[in-house]
PDB file of C-alpha atoms in Angstrom:
ATOM      1  CA  MET A 133      26.828 108.610 -47.364  1.00  0.00           C
ATOM      2  CA  SER A 134      27.013 105.246 -45.600  1.00  0.00           C
ATOM      3  CA  ALA A 135      29.748 102.976 -46.722  1.00  0.00           C
ATOM      4  CA  HIS A 136      29.118  99.313 -47.396  1.00  0.00           C
ATOM      5  CA  PRO A 137      30.608  97.103 -44.708  1.00  0.00           C
ATOM      6  CA  ASP A 138      33.827  95.485 -45.655  1.00  0.00           C
ATOM      7  CA  PRO A 139      33.369  91.784 -45.419  1.00  0.00           C
ATOM      8  CA  ALA A 140      36.997  91.241 -44.487  1.00  0.00           C
ATOM      9  CA  LEU A 141      36.952  93.663 -41.613  1.00  0.00           C
ATOM     10  CA  GLY A 142      33.602  92.275 -40.402  1.00  0.00           C
ATOM     11  CA  ALA A 143      35.110  88.871 -40.162  1.00  0.00           C
ATOM     12  CA  THR A 144      37.992  90.089 -37.977  1.00  0.00           C
ATOM     13  CA  ASP A 145      36.249  92.612 -35.724  1.00  0.00           C
ATOM     14  CA  PRO A 146      36.298  91.771 -31.981  1.00  0.00           C
ATOM     15  CA  LEU A 147      33.142  89.970 -30.924  1.00  0.00           C
ATOM     16  CA  ASP A 148      30.845  91.638 -28.422  1.00  0.00           C
ATOM     17  CA  LEU A 149      30.562  89.134 -25.642  1.00  0.00           C
ATOM     18  CA  ALA A 150      28.305  91.220 -23.482  1.00  0.00           C
ATOM     19  CA  GLU A 151      25.028  90.017 -24.962  1.00  0.00           C
ATOM     20  CA  PRO A 152      26.027  86.418 -25.263  1.00  0.00           C
ATOM     21  CA  HIS A 153      27.122  86.566 -21.585  1.00  0.00           C
ATOM     22  CA  ARG A 154      23.673  87.753 -20.498  1.00  0.00           C
ATOM     23  CA  ALA A 155      22.037  85.155 -22.647  1.00  0.00           C
ATOM     24  CA  GLY A 156      24.307  82.633 -21.060  1.00  0.00           C
ATOM     25  CA  ARG A 157      23.105  83.660 -17.630  1.00  0.00           C
ATOM     26  CA  ARG A 158      19.555  83.218 -18.723  1.00  0.00           C
ATOM     27  CA  ARG A 159      20.346  79.818 -20.160  1.00  0.00           C
ATOM     28  CA  GLY A 160      22.310  78.916 -17.042  1.00  0.00           C
ATOM     29  CA  GLY A 161      19.380  79.910 -14.892  1.00  0.00           C
ATOM     30  CA  GLY A 162      17.110  77.764 -17.066  1.00  0.00           C
ATOM     31  CA  ARG A 163      19.420  74.839 -16.686  1.00  0.00           C
ATOM     32  CA  ALA A 164      19.333  75.284 -12.908  1.00  0.00           C
ATOM     33  CA  TRP A 165      15.556  75.125 -12.906  1.00  0.00           C
ATOM     34  CA  GLN A 166      15.742  72.080 -15.131  1.00  0.00           C
ATOM     35  CA  VAL A 167      18.164  70.455 -12.719  1.00  0.00           C
ATOM     36  CA  LEU A 168      15.926  71.269  -9.783  1.00  0.00           C
ATOM     37  CA  ILE A 169      12.833  70.024 -11.565  1.00  0.00           C
ATOM     38  CA  GLY A 170      14.668  66.902 -12.791  1.00  0.00           C
ATOM     39  CA  GLY A 171      15.971  66.203  -9.323  1.00  0.00           C
ATOM     40  CA  ALA A 172      12.518  66.563  -7.869  1.00  0.00           C
ATOM     41  CA  ALA A 173      11.168  64.166 -10.509  1.00  0.00           C
ATOM     42  CA  VAL A 174      13.849  61.659  -9.644  1.00  0.00           C
ATOM     43  CA  LEU A 175      12.971  61.934  -5.952  1.00  0.00           C
ATOM     44  CA  VAL A 176       9.305  61.428  -6.732  1.00  0.00           C
ATOM     45  CA  LEU A 177      10.166  58.455  -8.931  1.00  0.00           C
ATOM     46  CA  LEU A 178      12.353  56.946  -6.211  1.00  0.00           C
ATOM     47  CA  ALA A 179       9.581  57.491  -3.676  1.00  0.00           C
ATOM     48  CA  LEU A 180       7.087  55.766  -5.953  1.00  0.00           C
ATOM     49  CA  CYS A 181       9.518  52.875  -6.525  1.00  0.00           C
ATOM     50  CA  GLY A 182      10.076  52.605  -2.793  1.00  0.00           C
ATOM     51  CA  LEU A 183       6.352  52.541  -2.172  1.00  0.00           C
ATOM     52  CA  ALA A 184       5.881  49.837  -4.803  1.00  0.00           C
ATOM     53  CA  ALA A 185       8.719  47.779  -3.333  1.00  0.00           C
ATOM     54  CA  ALA A 186       7.250  48.123   0.145  1.00  0.00           C
ATOM     55  CA  THR A 187       3.843  47.044  -1.118  1.00  0.00           C
ATOM     56  CA  LEU A 188       5.368  44.046  -2.903  1.00  0.00           C
ATOM     57  CA  LEU A 189       7.317  43.085   0.218  1.00  0.00           C
ATOM     58  CA  GLN A 190       4.159  43.329   2.301  1.00  0.00           C
ATOM     59  CA  ASP A 191       2.282  41.103  -0.159  1.00  0.00           C
ATOM     60  CA  GLN A 192       5.093  38.549  -0.075  1.00  0.00           C
ATOM     61  CA  THR A 193       5.090  38.634   3.709  1.00  0.00           C
ATOM     62  CA  LYS A 194       1.381  37.867   3.716  1.00  0.00           C
ATOM     63  CA  THR A 195       1.820  34.947   1.267  1.00  0.00           C
ATOM     64  CA  PRO A 196       1.524  31.600   3.119  1.00  0.00           C
ATOM     65  CA  PRO A 197       4.711  29.492   3.206  1.00  0.00           C
ATOM     66  CA  ALA A 198       2.905  26.681   1.409  1.00  0.00           C
ATOM     67  CA  ALA A 199       2.354  28.908  -1.622  1.00  0.00           C
ATOM     68  CA  GLN A 200       6.006  29.921  -1.689  1.00  0.00           C
ATOM     69  CA  SER A 201       7.070  26.272  -1.838  1.00  0.00           C
ATOM     70  CA  SER A 202       4.402  25.144  -4.267  1.00  0.00           C
ATOM     71  CA  ASP A 203       7.032  24.009  -6.739  1.00  0.00           C
ATOM     72  CA  GLN A 204       8.373  21.440  -4.256  1.00  0.00           C
ATOM     73  CA  PRO A 205       7.301  17.800  -4.574  1.00  0.00           C
ATOM     74  CA  VAL A 206       4.384  16.787  -2.368  1.00  0.00           C
ATOM     75  CA  VAL A 207       4.997  13.733  -0.185  1.00  0.00           C
ATOM     76  CA  GLU A 208       1.808  11.763   0.327  1.00  0.00           C
ATOM     77  CA  GLN A 209       1.481   9.940   3.647  1.00  0.00           C
ATOM     78  CA  SER A 210      -1.746   8.099   2.956  1.00  0.00           C
ATOM     79  CA  ALA A 211      -0.062   4.689   3.210  1.00  0.00           C
ATOM     80  CA  VAL A 212       0.309   4.983   6.971  1.00  0.00           C
ATOM     81  CA  ALA A 213      -3.253   6.211   7.405  1.00  0.00           C
ATOM     82  CA  GLU A 214      -4.595   3.304   5.368  1.00  0.00           C
ATOM     83  CA  GLY A 215      -2.829   0.657   7.427  1.00  0.00           C
ATOM     84  CA  ARG A 216      -4.901  -1.608   9.664  1.00  0.00           C
ATOM     85  CA  ASP A 217      -4.438  -3.073  13.111  1.00  0.00           C
ATOM     86  CA  LEU A 218      -5.227  -6.755  12.582  1.00  0.00           C
ATOM     87  CA  ASP A 219      -5.742  -7.562  16.261  1.00  0.00           C
ATOM     88  CA  SER A 220      -9.526  -7.200  16.070  1.00  0.00           C
ATOM     89  CA  ARG A 221     -12.424  -6.714  13.660  1.00  0.00           C
ATOM     90  CA  ASP A 222     -13.056  -3.444  15.529  1.00  0.00           C
ATOM     91  CA  THR A 223      -9.846  -2.039  14.053  1.00  0.00           C
ATOM     92  CA  ASP A 224      -9.974  -4.061  10.829  1.00  0.00           C
ATOM     93  CA  GLN A 225     -13.590  -3.753   9.777  1.00  0.00           C
ATOM     94  CA  LEU A 226     -13.290  -4.159   6.018  1.00  0.00           C
ATOM     95  CA  ALA A 227     -14.233  -7.684   5.002  1.00  0.00           C
ATOM     96  CA  LEU A 228     -11.887  -9.845   2.963  1.00  0.00           C
ATOM     97  CA  THR A 229     -12.672 -10.453  -0.692  1.00  0.00           C
ATOM     98  CA  VAL A 230     -11.687 -13.158  -3.155  1.00  0.00           C
ATOM     99  CA  LYS A 231     -10.031 -10.479  -5.284  1.00  0.00           C
ATOM    100  CA  GLU A 232      -7.809  -9.489  -2.365  1.00  0.00           C
ATOM    101  CA  VAL A 233      -6.789 -13.005  -1.367  1.00  0.00           C
ATOM    102  CA  PHE A 234      -6.782 -14.908  -4.680  1.00  0.00           C
ATOM    103  CA  PRO A 235      -6.843 -12.290  -7.456  1.00  0.00           C
ATOM    104  CA  GLY A 236      -5.695 -14.354 -10.432  1.00  0.00           C
ATOM    105  CA  LYS A 237      -5.599 -17.738 -12.128  1.00  0.00           C
ATOM    106  CA  GLU A 238      -2.058 -18.342 -10.923  1.00  0.00           C
ATOM    107  CA  LEU A 239      -0.388 -17.830  -7.577  1.00  0.00           C
ATOM    108  CA  VAL A 240       3.352 -17.373  -7.084  1.00  0.00           C
ATOM    109  CA  ALA A 241       4.743 -17.795  -3.569  1.00  0.00           C
ATOM    110  CA  GLY A 242       7.977 -15.804  -3.684  1.00  0.00           C
ATOM    111  CA  ASP A 243      10.202 -14.400  -6.412  1.00  0.00           C
ATOM    112  CA  GLY A 244      11.393 -16.812  -9.053  1.00  0.00           C
ATOM    113  CA  ARG A 245       9.085 -19.583  -7.899  1.00  0.00           C
ATOM    114  CA  THR A 246       6.908 -21.731 -10.142  1.00  0.00           C
ATOM    115  CA  ALA A 247       3.232 -20.794 -10.087  1.00  0.00           C
ATOM    116  CA  TYR A 248       0.421 -22.720  -8.426  1.00  0.00           C
ATOM    117  CA  GLN A 249      -2.670 -23.045 -10.604  1.00  0.00           C
ATOM    118  CA  VAL A 250      -5.805 -21.583  -8.989  1.00  0.00           C
ATOM    119  CA  LEU A 251      -8.686 -23.919  -9.908  1.00  0.00           C
ATOM    120  CA  LYS A 252     -11.590 -22.496  -7.894  1.00  0.00           C
ATOM    121  CA  THR A 253     -12.249 -19.764  -5.311  1.00  0.00           C
ATOM    122  CA  GLN A 254     -15.006 -19.177  -2.776  1.00  0.00           C
ATOM    123  CA  ALA A 255     -16.106 -16.558  -0.237  1.00  0.00           C
ATOM    124  CA  SER A 256     -18.602 -17.624   2.427  1.00  0.00           C
ATOM    125  CA  ALA A 257     -20.058 -16.190   5.616  1.00  0.00           C
ATOM    126  CA  ASN A 258     -20.512 -19.761   6.888  1.00  0.00           C
ATOM    127  CA  CYS A 259     -17.163 -21.007   8.163  1.00  0.00           C
ATOM    128  CA  THR A 260     -18.449 -24.578   8.517  1.00  0.00           C
ATOM    129  CA  VAL A 261     -18.235 -25.022   4.738  1.00  0.00           C
ATOM    130  CA  ALA A 262     -14.460 -25.164   5.205  1.00  0.00           C
ATOM    131  CA  ALA A 263     -14.267 -27.110   8.469  1.00  0.00           C
ATOM    132  CA  THR A 264     -16.474 -29.969   9.567  1.00  0.00           C
ATOM    133  CA  GLY A 265     -17.396 -31.491  12.914  1.00  0.00           C
ATOM    134  CA  GLU A 266     -16.101 -29.999  16.150  1.00  0.00           C
ATOM    135  CA  ILE A 267     -13.597 -27.794  14.307  1.00  0.00           C
ATOM    136  CA  GLY A 268     -16.391 -26.062  12.401  1.00  0.00           C
ATOM    137  CA  ASP A 269     -18.422 -25.701  15.608  1.00  0.00           C
ATOM    138  CA  LEU A 270     -15.404 -24.279  17.420  1.00  0.00           C
ATOM    139  CA  LEU A 271     -14.827 -21.636  14.748  1.00  0.00           C
ATOM    140  CA  ALA A 272     -18.491 -20.639  14.821  1.00  0.00           C
ATOM    141  CA  ARG A 273     -18.497 -20.313  18.634  1.00  0.00           C
ATOM    142  CA  LEU A 274     -15.425 -18.104  18.509  1.00  0.00           C
ATOM    143  CA  GLY A 275     -17.031 -15.651  16.117  1.00  0.00           C
ATOM    144  CA  CYS A 276     -15.814 -16.751  12.694  1.00  0.00           C
ATOM    145  CA  ASN A 277     -17.974 -14.864  10.213  1.00  0.00           C
ATOM    146  CA  GLN A 278     -16.089 -15.350   6.954  1.00  0.00           C
ATOM    147  CA  VAL A 279     -13.849 -17.745   5.083  1.00  0.00           C
ATOM    148  CA  ILE A 280     -12.059 -17.024   1.805  1.00  0.00           C
ATOM    149  CA  ARG A 281     -10.560 -20.139   0.220  1.00  0.00           C
ATOM    150  CA  ALA A 282      -9.261 -21.568  -3.033  1.00  0.00           C
ATOM    151  CA  THR A 283      -8.382 -24.960  -4.429  1.00  0.00           C
ATOM    152  CA  LEU A 284      -5.077 -25.098  -6.266  1.00  0.00           C
ATOM    153  CA  ARG A 285      -2.829 -27.544  -8.076  1.00  0.00           C
ATOM    154  CA  SER A 286       0.832 -27.655  -7.076  1.00  0.00           C
ATOM    155  CA  PRO A 287       3.550 -26.690  -9.577  1.00  0.00           C
ATOM    156  CA  ASP A 288       4.591 -30.345  -9.941  1.00  0.00           C
ATOM    157  CA  GLY A 289       0.984 -31.349 -10.678  1.00  0.00           C
ATOM    158  CA  ASP A 290       1.109 -34.170  -8.134  1.00  0.00           C
ATOM    159  CA  HIS A 291      -0.708 -32.411  -5.286  1.00  0.00           C
ATOM    160  CA  LEU A 292      -4.050 -30.741  -4.755  1.00  0.00           C
ATOM    161  CA  LEU A 293      -4.594 -28.241  -1.963  1.00  0.00           C
ATOM    162  CA  THR A 294      -7.251 -26.021  -0.456  1.00  0.00           C
ATOM    163  CA  ALA A 295      -6.015 -22.936   1.384  1.00  0.00           C
ATOM    164  CA  GLY A 296      -7.574 -19.794   2.814  1.00  0.00           C
ATOM    165  CA  LEU A 297      -8.282 -17.430   5.689  1.00  0.00           C
ATOM    166  CA  PHE A 298     -10.814 -17.686   8.533  1.00  0.00           C
ATOM    167  CA  ASN A 299     -11.964 -14.296   9.881  1.00  0.00           C
ATOM    168  CA  LEU A 300     -12.458 -14.454  13.660  1.00  0.00           C
ATOM    169  CA  THR A 301     -13.398 -11.775  16.211  1.00  0.00           C
ATOM    170  CA  ASP A 302      -9.964 -10.945  17.619  1.00  0.00           C
ATOM    171  CA  THR A 303      -6.487 -12.306  18.261  1.00  0.00           C
ATOM    172  CA  ALA A 304      -7.530 -14.054  21.466  1.00  0.00           C
ATOM    173  CA  SER A 305     -10.319 -16.008  19.744  1.00  0.00           C
ATOM    174  CA  ALA A 306      -8.011 -16.926  16.854  1.00  0.00           C
ATOM    175  CA  GLN A 307      -5.368 -18.211  19.262  1.00  0.00           C
ATOM    176  CA  ARG A 308      -7.932 -20.255  21.187  1.00  0.00           C
ATOM    177  CA  ALA A 309      -9.036 -21.897  17.957  1.00  0.00           C
ATOM    178  CA  ARG A 310      -5.435 -22.542  16.924  1.00  0.00           C
ATOM    179  CA  ASP A 311      -4.609 -24.286  20.201  1.00  0.00           C
ATOM    180  CA  ARG A 312      -7.728 -26.480  20.128  1.00  0.00           C
ATOM    181  CA  ILE A 313      -7.577 -27.559  16.472  1.00  0.00           C
ATOM    182  CA  ARG A 314      -4.677 -29.980  16.891  1.00  0.00           C
ATOM    183  CA  GLN A 315      -6.425 -31.878  19.661  1.00  0.00           C
ATOM    184  CA  LEU A 316      -9.623 -32.156  17.628  1.00  0.00           C
ATOM    185  CA  LEU A 317      -7.680 -33.445  14.617  1.00  0.00           C
ATOM    186  CA  ASP A 318      -5.836 -35.996  16.737  1.00  0.00           C
ATOM    187  CA  GLU A 319      -9.131 -37.181  18.198  1.00  0.00           C
ATOM    188  CA  ARG A 320     -10.737 -37.180  14.728  1.00  0.00           C
ATOM    189  CA  GLN A 321     -13.480 -34.906  15.958  1.00  0.00           C
ATOM    190  CA  GLY A 322     -13.403 -32.745  12.846  1.00  0.00           C
ATOM    191  CA  ARG A 323     -11.343 -31.848   9.801  1.00  0.00           C
ATOM    192  CA  PHE A 324     -10.563 -29.051   7.402  1.00  0.00           C
ATOM    193  CA  GLN A 325     -12.725 -29.565   4.329  1.00  0.00           C
ATOM    194  CA  GLY A 326     -11.183 -29.480   0.878  1.00  0.00           C
ATOM    195  CA  MET A 327     -13.146 -27.921  -1.979  1.00  0.00           C
ATOM    196  CA  ALA A 328     -13.598 -29.834  -5.228  1.00  0.00           C
ATOM    197  CA  ALA A 329     -12.963 -27.881  -8.407  1.00  0.00           C
ATOM    198  CA  GLY A 330     -14.334 -30.307 -10.983  1.00  0.00           C
ATOM    199  CA  GLY A 331     -12.475 -32.767 -13.181  1.00  0.00           C
ATOM    200  CA  ASP A 332      -9.989 -34.920 -11.307  1.00  0.00           C
ATOM    201  CA  THR A 333      -9.997 -32.871  -8.077  1.00  0.00           C
ATOM    202  CA  GLU A 334     -12.227 -35.037  -5.870  1.00  0.00           C
ATOM    203  CA  ALA A 335      -9.194 -36.290  -3.966  1.00  0.00           C
ATOM    204  CA  VAL A 336      -8.880 -32.936  -2.188  1.00  0.00           C
ATOM    205  CA  THR A 337     -12.250 -33.551  -0.485  1.00  0.00           C
ATOM    206  CA  LYS A 338     -11.799 -37.239   0.398  1.00  0.00           C
ATOM    207  CA  ALA A 339      -8.163 -38.283   0.630  1.00  0.00           C
ATOM    208  CA  ALA A 340      -6.020 -38.247   3.745  1.00  0.00           C
ATOM    209  CA  ALA A 341      -4.293 -34.887   4.007  1.00  0.00           C
ATOM    210  CA  ARG A 342      -1.525 -32.970   5.705  1.00  0.00           C
ATOM    211  CA  VAL A 343      -2.825 -29.724   7.166  1.00  0.00           C
ATOM    212  CA  GLY A 344      -1.223 -26.599   8.599  1.00  0.00           C
ATOM    213  CA  TRP A 345      -2.554 -23.425  10.213  1.00  0.00           C
ATOM    214  CA  GLN A 346      -1.213 -20.202  11.674  1.00  0.00           C
ATOM    215  CA  VAL A 347      -2.620 -17.134  13.463  1.00  0.00           C
ATOM    216  CA  ARG A 348      -2.024 -13.547  12.305  1.00  0.00           C
ATOM    217  CA  GLY A 349      -4.129 -10.978  14.145  1.00  0.00           C
ATOM    218  CA  HIS A 350      -7.756 -12.114  14.119  1.00  0.00           C
ATOM    219  CA  TYR A 351      -7.192 -14.413  11.126  1.00  0.00           C
ATOM    220  CA  ILE A 352      -6.296 -18.086  10.862  1.00  0.00           C
ATOM    221  CA  ALA A 353      -4.411 -18.946   7.686  1.00  0.00           C
ATOM    222  CA  TYR A 354      -4.690 -22.627   6.802  1.00  0.00           C
ATOM    223  CA  CYS A 355      -3.907 -25.142   4.084  1.00  0.00           C
ATOM    224  CA  LEU A 356      -4.611 -28.826   3.501  1.00  0.00           C
ATOM    225  CA  VAL A 357      -2.606 -30.847   0.988  1.00  0.00           C
ATOM    226  CA  THR A 358      -3.489 -34.176  -0.627  1.00  0.00           C
ATOM    227  CA  ARG A 359      -1.912 -36.229  -3.342  1.00  0.00           C
ATOM    228  CA  ALA A 360      -3.744 -35.827  -6.651  1.00  0.00           C
ATOM    229  CA  ASP A 361      -3.958 -39.611  -6.954  1.00  0.00           C
ATOM    230  CA  GLY A 362      -5.514 -39.911  -3.480  1.00  0.00           C
ATOM    231  CA  GLU A 363      -2.615 -41.901  -2.014  1.00  0.00           C
ATOM    232  CA  GLN A 364      -1.460 -41.450   1.580  1.00  0.00           C
ATOM    233  CA  ILE A 365       1.037 -38.645   2.298  1.00  0.00           C
ATOM    234  CA  SER A 366       3.916 -39.362   4.626  1.00  0.00           C
ATOM    235  CA  SER A 367       4.340 -36.949   7.553  1.00  0.00           C
ATOM    236  CA  SER A 368       7.965 -36.480   6.485  1.00  0.00           C
ATOM    237  CA  ASP A 369       7.158 -35.681   2.851  1.00  0.00           C
ATOM    238  CA  ALA A 370       9.357 -32.676   1.958  1.00  0.00           C
ATOM    239  CA  THR A 371       7.227 -31.479  -0.950  1.00  0.00           C
ATOM    240  CA  THR A 372       4.121 -31.308   1.205  1.00  0.00           C
ATOM    241  CA  ARG A 373       5.913 -29.331   3.902  1.00  0.00           C
ATOM    242  CA  GLU A 374       7.181 -26.932   1.242  1.00  0.00           C
ATOM    243  CA  ILE A 375       3.638 -26.444  -0.065  1.00  0.00           C
ATOM    244  CA  LEU A 376       2.336 -25.738   3.426  1.00  0.00           C
ATOM    245  CA  TYR A 377       5.088 -23.188   4.024  1.00  0.00           C
ATOM    246  CA  ASP A 378       4.543 -21.535   0.640  1.00  0.00           C
ATOM    247  CA  MET A 379       0.832 -21.106   1.136  1.00  0.00           C
ATOM    248  CA  ILE A 380       0.546 -20.286   4.841  1.00  0.00           C
ATOM    249  CA  GLU A 381       3.690 -18.338   5.687  1.00  0.00           C
ATOM    250  CA  VAL A 382       4.901 -16.887   2.404  1.00  0.00           C
ATOM    251  CA  TYR A 383       1.686 -16.181   0.539  1.00  0.00           C
ATOM    252  CA  LEU A 384      -1.147 -15.716   3.056  1.00  0.00           C
ATOM    253  CA  ASN A 385       0.872 -14.271   5.945  1.00  0.00           C
ATOM    254  CA  ARG A 386       3.711 -12.292   4.355  1.00  0.00           C
ATOM    255  CA  GLY A 387       1.698 -11.530   1.256  1.00  0.00           C
ATOM    256  CA  VAL A 388      -2.039 -11.043   1.788  1.00  0.00           C
ATOM    257  CA  LEU A 389      -2.161 -10.162   5.493  1.00  0.00           C
ATOM    258  CA  GLU A 390       1.033  -8.116   5.471  1.00  0.00           C
ATOM    259  CA  ARG A 391      -0.340  -5.947   2.653  1.00  0.00           C
ATOM    260  CA  ARG A 392      -3.590  -5.512   4.570  1.00  0.00           C
ATOM    261  CA  ALA A 393      -1.764  -4.550   7.771  1.00  0.00           C
ATOM    262  CA  ASN A 394       0.389  -1.972   5.995  1.00  0.00           C
ATOM    263  CA  GLY A 395      -2.165  -0.502   3.634  1.00  0.00           C
ATOM    264  CA  GLY A 396      -0.503  -1.983   0.533  1.00  0.00           C
ATOM    265  CA  VAL A 397       3.030  -0.997   1.519  1.00  0.00           C
ATOM    266  CA  ALA A 398       5.693  -3.674   1.214  1.00  0.00           C
ATOM    267  CA  SER A 399       7.327  -4.737   4.462  1.00  0.00           C
ATOM    268  CA  GLN A 400       9.946  -7.081   5.820  1.00  0.00           C
ATOM    269  CA  PRO A 401       8.873 -10.720   6.311  1.00  0.00           C
ATOM    270  CA  THR A 402       7.627 -11.768   9.705  1.00  0.00           C
ATOM    271  CA  ALA A 403       9.227 -14.438  11.820  1.00  0.00           C
ATOM    272  CA  GLY A 404       8.831 -18.036  10.721  1.00  0.00           C
ATOM    273  CA  PRO A 405       5.665 -19.915  11.603  1.00  0.00           C
ATOM    274  CA  THR A 406       5.167 -22.215  14.531  1.00  0.00           C
ATOM    275  CA  ASP A 407       4.870 -25.871  13.583  1.00  0.00           C
ATOM    276  CA  ASN A 408       1.071 -26.064  13.521  1.00  0.00           C
ATOM    277  CA  THR A 409       0.813 -29.016  11.167  1.00  0.00           C
ATOM    278  CA  ALA A 410      -0.968 -32.339  11.508  1.00  0.00           C
ATOM    279  CA  SER A 411      -2.530 -35.147   9.550  1.00  0.00           C
ATOM    280  CA  GLN A 412      -6.210 -35.664   8.981  1.00  0.00           C
ATOM    281  CA  SER A 413      -7.744 -38.909   7.883  1.00  0.00           C
ATOM    282  CA  ALA A 414      -9.625 -39.579   4.704  1.00  0.00           C
ATOM    283  CA  THR A 415     -13.383 -39.124   4.815  1.00  0.00           C
ATOM    284  CA  SER A 416     -13.745 -42.896   4.846  1.00  0.00           C
ATOM    285  CA  GLY A 417     -12.211 -42.885   8.313  1.00  0.00           C
ATOM    286  CA  ARG A 418     -14.013 -42.143  11.564  1.00  0.00           C
ATOM    287  CA  ASN A 419     -14.800 -38.495  12.280  1.00  0.00           C
ATOM    288  CA  SER A 420     -17.529 -36.421  13.881  1.00  0.00           C
ATOM    289  CA  SER A 421     -19.723 -36.782  10.819  1.00  0.00           C
ATOM    290  CA  GLY A 422     -19.729 -40.547  11.196  1.00  0.00           C
ATOM    291  CA  ASN A 423     -17.977 -41.214   7.857  1.00  0.00           C
TER     292      ASN A 423
END
């Protein structure tokens, strides 16, 4: 007869470790294969990562430097390219316009200065509309093909003036005209012609005037000043000299022509003008037109 196992003895019997030991070997062997397989997977993964990194590095090497620095600010250098050499119409071919020279109804010559009132503007391919007699003929012979001018009222309201730019062939022709103009004015063989702007502005076309002119490149900047009441202007009149300086040196030279020369870029003022100023008689006096 078989006896029922005693639960107490079963709980305290020595354990047979032989079978668990063999099972352990099998499990240990399985773990070894797992380690080998896992290690191989890691190596494959590292190889794939290395290949991807190499590919990425190669792509970055092929990327142009400009693309790598695309987030950097771009410095435009068009201002230099747009500048003009004013020595000749060959290098300064774009014609002047009224909008460039006299763009608004007021003109301020320098910071903090009172504005001149622009009464009328004109652009003409016939330079003799702005200079009569031998002076007009001289400008035409030397290749003047354009004049841009305006008639203005001074800030104090007591003076009328016509100012503008003559466009000659080159610097040499402009300088020849400059040197000859004084002699022609002294001999009353011509005059700069003021431009009436309606109302009470007839004095600028008829009255005795103080005139000034200056060469910059192939341009002659000029201005004539009369009293609004038509009275004679003294050669030592300080207000008139200030007007001439404002219009010729500050506005037309340092302003309009300097912007043109530098493509719109501000620049330091040029040296002061030479004293190219003179008087011209009223139209009732003797001149080349016989008036």
